[in-house]
Coordinates of C-alpha atoms in Angstrom, one line a residue:
X1 CA 0.0 0.1 -0.2
X2 CA 2.4 2.3 1.1
X3 CA 4.5 1.6 -2.2
X4 CA 1.5 2.5 -4.8
X5 CA 0.8 5.6 -2.6
X6 CA 4.1 6.5 -3.5
X7 CA 3.9 5.6 -6.6
X8 CA 1.0 7.9 -7.3
X9 CA 2.7 10.9 -5.1
X10 CA 5.3 10.8 -7.6
X11 CA 3.0 10.6 -10.9
X12 CA 1.2 13.9 -9.2
X13 CA 4.4 15.9 -8.8
X14 CA 5.6 15.2 -12.3
X15 CA 1.8 16.1 -13.5
X16 CA 2.2 19.4 -11.2
X17 CA 5.7 20.2 -12.0
X18 CA 7.1 23.9 -12.0
X19 CA 3.6 24.5 -10.5
X20 CA 2.8 26.3 -6.9
X21 CA -0.1 27.2 -5.4
X22 CA -0.3 30.2 -3.6
X23 CA -3.8 31.3 -1.7
X24 CA -5.5 29.4 -4.3
X25 CA -3.9 30.8 -7.1
X26 CA -1.3 29.0 -9.5
X27 CA 2.3 30.1 -10.5
X28 CA 4.9 28.9 -12.9
X29 CA 8.2 28.7 -11.3
X30 CA 11.0 27.4 -12.5
X31 CA 15.0 27.9 -12.0
X32 CA 16.7 28.8 -15.2
X33 CA 18.8 25.3 -16.0
X34 CA 22.5 25.9 -15.0
X35 CA 23.7 25.0 -18.4
X36 CA 22.0 28.4 -19.6
X37 CA 22.3 30.7 -16.7
X38 CA 25.6 32.2 -18.8
X39 CA 23.1 33.2 -21.2
X40 CA 19.9 33.7 -19.9
X41 CA 20.3 36.0 -16.3
X42 CA 16.5 35.4 -15.3
X43 CA 17.6 33.0 -12.3
X44 CA 14.4 32.0 -10.9
X45 CA 11.3 32.4 -13.1
X46 CA 7.9 33.4 -11.9
X47 CA 4.9 33.8 -13.9
X48 CA 1.0 34.0 -12.8
X49 CA -1.3 31.7 -14.6
X50 CA -4.2 33.7 -12.9
X51 CA -6.1 30.8 -12.3
X52 CA -7.1 28.9 -9.3
X53 CA -7.7 25.5 -11.7
X54 CA -5.5 23.0 -11.6
X55 CA -6.0 21.8 -15.1
X56 CA -6.1 25.3 -16.6
X57 CA -2.5 25.6 -14.6
X58 CA -1.0 22.5 -16.3
X59 CA -2.1 23.5 -19.4
X60 CA -0.5 27.1 -19.2
X61 CA 2.2 25.6 -17.8
X62 CA 3.0 23.5 -20.6
X63 CA 3.0 26.3 -22.7
X64 CA 5.2 28.1 -21.1
X65 CA 7.6 25.2 -20.0
X66 CA 7.9 24.8 -24.4
X67 CA 8.9 28.7 -24.9
X68 CA 11.4 28.5 -22.1
X69 CA 12.9 25.4 -23.1
X70 CA 12.5 26.8 -27.4
X71 CA 14.3 30.1 -25.7
X72 CA 17.3 28.1 -24.1
X73 CA 18.1 26.2 -26.8
X74 CA 18.0 28.6 -29.8
X75 CA 20.5 30.6 -27.1
X76 CA 22.7 27.9 -26.9
X77 CA 22.9 26.9 -30.6
X78 CA 22.2 30.5 -32.0
X79 CA 26.3 30.2 -32.8
X80 CA 26.3 26.6 -34.5
X81 CA 23.4 27.4 -36.6
X82 CA 23.4 31.2 -37.2
X83 CA 21.1 33.9 -36.3
X84 CA 17.8 32.2 -37.9
X85 CA 17.7 29.7 -35.4
X86 CA 17.9 32.3 -32.7
X87 CA 14.8 34.3 -34.7
X88 CA 12.5 31.3 -35.2
X89 CA 12.6 29.9 -32.1
X90 CA 12.3 33.4 -29.9
X91 CA 9.1 34.0 -32.7
X92 CA 7.6 30.5 -31.4
X93 CA 8.4 31.1 -27.8
X94 CA 6.5 34.6 -27.9
X95 CA 3.5 32.6 -29.2
X96 CA 3.8 30.0 -26.8
X97 CA 4.2 32.6 -24.0
X98 CA 1.3 34.5 -25.2
X99 CA -0.6 31.8 -25.1
X100 CA 0.1 30.6 -21.7
X101 CA -1.3 34.4 -20.6
X102 CA -4.3 33.7 -22.2
X103 CA -3.6 36.0 -25.4
X104 CA -3.6 35.5 -29.1
X105 CA 0.3 35.9 -30.3
X106 CA 0.0 39.0 -32.2
X107 CA 2.9 41.1 -34.3
X108 CA 3.6 44.9 -32.9
X109 CA 2.7 46.3 -36.2
X110 CA -0.8 45.0 -36.3
X111 CA -1.6 45.7 -32.6
X112 CA -0.6 49.5 -33.1
X113 CA -3.4 49.3 -35.7
X114 CA -6.4 47.4 -34.2
X115 CA -9.0 50.0 -33.5
X116 CA -10.0 47.7 -30.2
X117 CA -7.4 49.8 -27.4
X118 CA -8.8 47.7 -24.9
X119 CA -7.1 44.8 -26.0
X120 CA -4.3 46.6 -26.1
X121 CA -4.4 47.9 -22.6
X122 CA -4.9 44.3 -21.3
X123 CA -1.6 43.3 -22.7
X124 CA 0.1 46.6 -21.5
X125 CA -1.7 45.5 -17.8
X126 CA -0.7 41.9 -17.9
X127 CA 3.0 43.2 -18.1
X128 CA 2.9 44.9 -15.5
X129 CA 5.7 43.7 -13.2
X130 CA 8.0 42.5 -15.8
X131 CA 9.1 45.1 -17.6
X132 CA 11.6 46.5 -14.5
X133 CA 12.5 42.3 -14.3
X134 CA 15.1 40.3 -16.7
X135 CA 11.9 38.5 -17.5
X136 CA 10.8 41.9 -19.5
X137 CA 12.0 40.8 -23.0
X138 CA 10.5 37.4 -23.0
X139 CA 7.4 38.8 -21.3
X140 CA 7.3 41.8 -24.1
X141 CA 7.9 39.5 -26.9
X142 CA 5.0 37.7 -26.1
X143 CA 2.1 40.3 -25.0
X144 CA 3.2 43.2 -27.5
X145 CA 4.5 41.1 -30.4
X146 CA 7.9 42.4 -30.6
X147 CA 9.5 39.4 -31.8
X148 CA 10.6 39.3 -34.9
X149 CA 8.6 37.3 -37.3
X150 CA 10.6 34.4 -38.7
X151 CA 10.1 30.9 -40.0
X152 CA 12.1 28.0 -40.9
X153 CA 13.2 27.5 -44.4
X154 CA 11.1 25.2 -46.5
X155 CA 13.5 22.1 -46.2
X156 CA 13.3 22.3 -42.3
X157 CA 9.5 23.0 -42.8
X158 CA 9.0 19.3 -45.2
X159 CA 10.6 18.0 -42.4
X160 CA 8.2 19.5 -39.5
X161 CA 5.3 18.2 -41.9
X162 CA 6.4 14.4 -42.2
X163 CA 7.6 14.0 -38.7
X164 CA 5.0 15.7 -36.6
X165 CA 2.1 17.8 -38.4
X166 CA 1.3 14.9 -40.9
X167 CA 1.6 12.1 -38.4
X168 CA -2.2 11.4 -38.5
X169 CA -2.2 11.0 -42.7
X170 CA 0.7 8.4 -42.0
X171 CA -1.0 6.4 -39.3
X172 CA -1.6 2.7 -40.4
X173 CA 0.9 3.0 -43.5
X174 CA 3.6 0.6 -43.6
X175 CA 7.2 1.5 -44.0
X176 CA 7.2 1.1 -47.5
X177 CA 3.8 3.1 -48.0
X178 CA 5.4 5.5 -45.9
X179 CA 8.5 5.9 -47.8
X180 CA 6.2 6.2 -51.3
X181 CA 3.9 8.8 -49.3
X182 CA 7.3 10.8 -48.9
X183 CA 9.3 10.3 -51.8
X184 CA 6.6 12.0 -54.0
X185 CA 6.2 15.0 -51.7
X186 CA 10.4 15.0 -51.1
X187 CA 10.4 15.6 -55.1
X188 CA 8.4 19.0 -55.2
X189 CA 10.2 20.5 -52.4
X190 CA 13.7 19.6 -54.5
X191 CA 12.4 20.8 -57.3
X192 CA 11.4 24.0 -55.7
X193 CA 14.7 24.7 -53.7
X194 CA 16.6 23.9 -57.2
X195 CA 14.5 26.9 -58.5
X196 CA 14.2 29.2 -55.9
X197 CA 16.5 28.3 -53.1
X198 CA 15.5 26.8 -49.5
X199 CA 13.8 30.0 -48.8
X200 CA 12.7 30.5 -45.4
X201 CA 8.6 29.8 -45.7
X202 CA 7.5 33.6 -44.6
X203 CA 9.7 35.0 -47.5
X204 CA 7.8 32.4 -50.1
X205 CA 5.3 34.4 -51.8
X206 CA 3.2 34.6 -55.2
X207 CA 5.9 35.3 -57.5
X208 CA 7.8 32.0 -56.3
X209 CA 4.3 30.4 -57.3
X210 CA 4.2 31.7 -60.8
X211 CA 7.8 31.2 -61.0
X212 CA 7.5 27.4 -60.2
X213 CA 4.5 27.0 -62.3
X214 CA 6.1 28.9 -65.2
X215 CA 9.2 26.2 -64.7
X216 CA 7.0 23.1 -65.0
X217 CA 5.2 24.8 -68.0
X218 CA 8.3 24.9 -69.8
X219 CA 8.7 21.6 -69.2
X220 CA 5.4 20.6 -70.0
X221 CA 5.2 22.1 -73.1
X222 CA 8.5 22.1 -74.4
X223 CA 9.6 25.1 -76.9
X224 CA 13.2 23.2 -77.5
X225 CA 12.1 19.8 -79.3
X226 CA 12.9 18.2 -76.0
X227 CA 10.5 15.3 -74.9
X228 CA 7.7 16.6 -73.1
X229 CA 6.9 16.3 -69.3
X230 CA 3.6 14.8 -67.8
X231 CA 1.2 17.5 -66.4
X232 CA 0.1 15.1 -64.3
X233 CA 3.7 15.5 -62.2
X234 CA 3.6 19.2 -62.3
X235 CA 0.3 19.1 -60.9
X236 CA 1.4 16.7 -58.1
X237 CA 4.0 19.4 -57.2
X238 CA 2.6 21.9 -57.1
X239 CA -0.5 19.9 -55.0
X240 CA 2.4 19.1 -52.6
X241 CA 3.4 22.5 -52.1
X242 CA 0.5 23.5 -51.9
X243 CA -0.5 21.4 -48.7
X244 CA 2.7 21.6 -47.5
X245 CA 2.4 25.9 -47.1
X246 CA -1.2 25.3 -45.7
X247 CA -0.2 22.6 -43.0
X248 CA 2.8 24.4 -41.9
X249 CA 1.0 27.8 -41.4
X250 CA -2.0 26.4 -40.0
X251 CA 0.1 24.4 -37.4
X252 CA 1.9 27.9 -37.0
X253 CA -1.0 29.2 -35.8
X254 CA -1.8 31.2 -38.9
X255 CA -4.6 29.2 -41.3
X256 CA -5.6 32.2 -43.2
X257 CA -2.1 33.3 -44.8
X258 CA -2.4 33.8 -48.6
X259 CA -1.0 30.3 -50.4
X260 CA 1.2 31.0 -53.1
X261 CA 0.5 28.2 -54.6
X262 CA -3.2 28.6 -54.7
X263 CA -5.2 28.1 -58.3
X264 CA -1.9 27.2 -59.7
X265 CA -2.6 24.0 -61.9
X266 CA -2.2 22.7 -65.4
X267 CA -5.8 21.9 -66.6
X268 CA -6.5 19.8 -69.7
X269 CA -4.0 17.3 -69.0
X270 CA -4.2 14.1 -70.5
X271 CA -3.6 11.1 -68.2
X272 CA -2.2 8.0 -70.3
X273 CA -3.8 5.4 -69.6
X274 CA -2.1 2.3 -69.2
X275 CA -3.5 -0.7 -71.9
X276 CA -5.1 -4.1 -70.8
X277 CA -3.2 -7.0 -72.4
X278 CA -5.3 -8.9 -75.2
X279 CA -6.1 -12.6 -73.9
X280 CA -4.0 -13.5 -76.6
X281 CA -1.0 -12.0 -75.2
X282 CA -1.2 -13.4 -71.9
X283 CA -1.8 -16.9 -73.2
X284 CA 0.6 -16.9 -75.8
X285 CA 3.5 -14.8 -74.4
X286 CA 3.2 -14.4 -70.7
X287 CA 2.0 -18.0 -70.0
X288 CA 4.0 -19.5 -72.5
X289 CA 6.6 -22.4 -71.1
X290 CA 9.7 -20.7 -69.9
X291 CA 8.5 -17.1 -70.2
X292 CA 9.0 -16.2 -66.7
X293 CA 11.9 -18.4 -66.0
X294 CA 14.1 -15.5 -65.6
X295 CA 12.1 -14.7 -62.5
X296 CA 13.0 -15.8 -59.1
X297 CA 9.9 -18.3 -58.2
X298 CA 8.0 -15.8 -55.5
X299 CA 7.8 -13.2 -58.5
X300 CA 6.7 -15.2 -60.8
X301 CA 3.7 -17.2 -58.4
X302 CA 2.9 -13.6 -57.9
X303 CA 2.8 -12.8 -61.7
X304 CA 0.0 -15.9 -62.1
X305 CA -1.6 -14.8 -58.9
X306 CA -2.3 -11.4 -60.9
X307 CA -3.8 -12.7 -63.9
X308 CA -7.5 -14.4 -62.6
X309 CA -7.8 -12.0 -59.6
X310 CA -7.2 -8.7 -61.3
X311 CA -5.4 -8.0 -57.8
X312 CA -3.0 -4.9 -57.3
X313 CA 0.7 -6.2 -57.0
X314 CA 1.2 -4.8 -53.4
X315 CA -2.3 -6.7 -52.3
X316 CA -0.8 -10.3 -53.3
X317 CA 2.7 -9.3 -52.4
X318 CA 1.2 -8.3 -48.9
X319 CA -1.2 -11.4 -48.1
X320 CA -1.0 -13.0 -45.0
X321 CA -1.3 -17.0 -44.5
X322 CA -4.8 -16.0 -42.8
X323 CA -5.6 -14.3 -45.7
X324 CA -5.7 -17.1 -47.9
X325 CA -8.8 -19.7 -47.7
X326 CA -7.5 -22.6 -49.4
X327 CA -9.5 -25.5 -47.4
X328 CA -12.9 -24.3 -48.2
X329 CA -15.5 -25.1 -50.9
X330 CA -14.5 -22.1 -53.1
X331 CA -10.8 -21.4 -52.4
X332 CA -10.1 -17.6 -52.1
X333 CA -8.1 -14.4 -51.3
X334 CA -9.4 -12.1 -48.4
X335 CA -8.1 -8.9 -49.2
X336 CA -7.4 -6.6 -46.1
X337 CA -5.6 -4.2 -43.9
X338 CA -3.8 -5.0 -40.9
X339 CA -2.3 -3.3 -38.4
X340 CA 0.9 -2.1 -40.4
X341 CA -0.8 -1.6 -43.8
X342 CA -3.4 0.6 -44.9
X343 CA -5.3 -0.4 -48.3
X344 CA -5.5 1.9 -51.1
X345 CA -9.5 2.3 -49.9
X346 CA -12.0 1.2 -48.0
X347 CA -13.6 -0.5 -51.3
X348 CA -10.6 -2.2 -51.4
X349 CA -11.1 -4.6 -48.9
X350 CA -13.0 -7.7 -50.9
X351 CA -13.2 -11.4 -50.8
X352 CA -11.9 -12.9 -54.3
X353 CA -12.5 -16.9 -55.3
X354 CA -9.4 -18.1 -56.9
X355 CA -9.3 -20.2 -60.3
X356 CA -7.5 -21.1 -62.8
X357 CA -3.3 -20.4 -62.8
X358 CA -3.9 -18.0 -60.0
X359 CA -5.2 -21.0 -58.1
X360 CA -2.4 -23.2 -59.0
X361 CA -0.1 -20.2 -58.0
X362 CA -1.3 -19.5 -54.4
X363 CA -1.4 -23.3 -53.6
X364 CA 2.5 -23.2 -54.2
X365 CA 2.5 -20.1 -51.5
X366 CA 0.2 -20.9 -48.8
X367 CA 1.6 -18.8 -46.4
X368 CA 2.4 -15.5 -49.0
X369 CA 5.3 -13.9 -50.1
X370 CA 7.3 -12.5 -47.0
X371 CA 10.3 -12.1 -49.8
X372 CA 8.2 -9.1 -51.2
X373 CA 6.1 -8.4 -48.1
X374 CA 5.9 -4.3 -47.9
X375 CA 8.6 -4.7 -50.5
X376 CA 6.8 -3.0 -53.4
X377 CA 9.2 -1.0 -55.0
X378 CA 11.5 -3.7 -55.4
X379 CA 8.8 -6.1 -56.5
X380 CA 7.9 -3.5 -59.4
X381 CA 11.5 -3.1 -60.7
X382 CA 12.1 -6.8 -60.4
X383 CA 9.4 -7.5 -62.9
X384 CA 9.7 -4.3 -64.9
X385 CA 13.2 -5.0 -65.7
X386 CA 12.6 -8.9 -66.4
X387 CA 9.6 -8.1 -68.7
X388 CA 11.4 -5.7 -70.8
X389 CA 14.3 -7.7 -71.1
X390 CA 11.9 -10.8 -71.9
X391 CA 9.7 -8.3 -74.6
X392 CA 6.6 -9.4 -72.4
X393 CA 5.0 -5.9 -72.6
X394 CA 2.4 -5.8 -75.4
X395 CA 3.6 -2.2 -76.2
X396 CA 5.6 1.0 -74.9
X397 CA 2.6 1.5 -73.2
X398 CA 2.0 -1.4 -71.3
X399 CA 3.0 -2.2 -67.5
X400 CA 2.9 -4.7 -65.0
X401 CA -0.6 -2.8 -64.2
X402 CA -1.8 -3.8 -67.7
X403 CA -2.4 -7.5 -66.0
X404 CA -5.3 -6.1 -63.8
X405 CA -6.6 -4.0 -66.4
X406 CA -6.9 -6.8 -68.8
X407 CA -8.8 -8.6 -66.0
X408 CA -11.1 -5.8 -65.9
X409 CA -11.9 -5.3 -69.8
X410 CA -12.4 -9.2 -69.9
X411 CA -15.2 -9.1 -66.9
X412 CA -16.2 -6.2 -69.1
X413 CA -16.7 -8.3 -72.0
X414 CA -18.0 -11.2 -70.6
X415 CA -20.9 -9.0 -69.4
X416 CA -20.4 -9.6 -65.5
X417 CA -22.5 -7.2 -63.4
X418 CA -21.1 -3.6 -62.7
X419 CA -21.2 -3.7 -59.3
X420 CA -19.5 -7.6 -59.0
X421 CA -17.0 -5.9 -61.5
X422 CA -16.6 -2.8 -58.5
X423 CA -16.8 -5.3 -55.9
X424 CA -13.8 -7.4 -57.6
X425 CA -11.6 -4.8 -58.7
X426 CA -12.1 -2.8 -55.0
X427 CA -13.7 0.2 -56.9
X428 CA -15.9 2.5 -55.3
X429 CA -19.5 1.7 -56.9
X430 CA -21.0 5.1 -58.0
X431 CA -24.5 3.0 -58.5
X432 CA -26.9 2.3 -55.8
X433 CA -26.0 -0.8 -53.8
X434 CA -28.5 -3.4 -53.4
X435 CA -26.6 -6.6 -52.1
X436 CA -23.5 -7.8 -50.5
X437 CA -22.5 -8.6 -54.2
X438 CA -23.5 -12.0 -54.0
X439 CA -21.8 -15.9 -52.4
X440 CA -18.6 -17.0 -53.2
X441 CA -19.6 -19.7 -55.6
X442 CA -21.7 -16.8 -57.0
X443 CA -18.7 -14.6 -57.7
X444 CA -16.6 -17.9 -58.9
X445 CA -19.2 -19.0 -61.2
X446 CA -19.3 -15.3 -62.5
X447 CA -15.4 -14.7 -63.2
X448 CA -15.5 -18.7 -64.8
X449 CA -16.8 -17.0 -67.5
X450 CA -14.3 -14.8 -68.5
X451 CA -11.6 -17.1 -66.9
X452 CA -8.5 -18.3 -69.5
X453 CA -9.9 -21.4 -70.5
X454 CA -7.0 -22.4 -72.0
X455 CA -5.3 -23.2 -68.8
X456 CA -8.1 -23.6 -66.3
X457 CA -7.4 -26.8 -65.2
X458 CA -3.5 -26.9 -65.8
X459 CA -0.4 -25.7 -63.9
X460 CA 1.6 -22.7 -64.5
X461 CA 3.8 -23.7 -67.6

């Protein structure tokens, strides 16, 4: 009992760190650490939190503690990182300290033109008792907005966005998914820096946005005879910079700041479709004896598994043992998200009967494909390299995804119900749904209508 009580008291002491109560009111009390004493002469910091509520006091304490930590870190590292590090941390510290005192940080130039003088008077009164002390500078920064406006360069803003601001967007993604998510966004930042430099976020304006748009325009529609770049790639870069800018300034408490990349987008972009493989090509080239012999067995069986399931390569590569149901009346795959991996969409979760060459391939790998689990990029590179080397692409525009598109085309030509086509492909059904897509037996029988009959009963070559 004594040990438990001691633990509880210790936890309470941690929760109330830097808090002192006097006559029912709470104060933030903290001594400047010895390692910062030579740069911060305040000694003992004491600030009234103006509340009798423990919970409110804790929240305000957290903001003040964050402000002081930023202030000390900047003072200690300004020589190594330059004056901008000090300016950024001073600005952030002022914003945190203002919040703790019950105010929204407002730059002095904005305060000076406000019509509501009551707000200004309240801030000045809140400063009483601080102006003649060593706390005058940080308190004045916070309440009168005298900290020079500063911001980190776009490269650091991108790291902040990836590591902290967008953490919710990355929740549930696997390491490979996170890598791919970051890679596309990093390209946009890299392109911007190459063109305009690693500018502080506060200095990026509409001229930068227009310059970036025009830079991409010269690549999308080149006048020098060079190969045109994709307008899709250009729009992705512009979108990712727009999101980064908006997310960063919302995080900094300025969600209404003008976005230099707003409304900059290439219209009428022609997206090149990936054509499907023809049935003849699938049967007589890809499934020809020895056609895939240069692939390792796992990659080869993944290709076979794609043909009669229409799955995305990543969906097959990331199958777990519990997703492969072979000992049922209708052998099937359960495409499901896991704790560490998202699916492309909610509609992608589905059950797909196994038949023909795909059933035979999965029988060879009843536990899945651990070699390529969460290694989609490696699988893609392996398949692309071997298909190109062996002349297995029906045209220069064909890709591995052409197998999936062939599955969809075969369903269409077999007059398979639209709703079932959406289910099997993992697409959102844009029409009203009146059922669950039918039993596995029904799905299997419908799929048999367009399966590659030449190899329905046989094993992969």
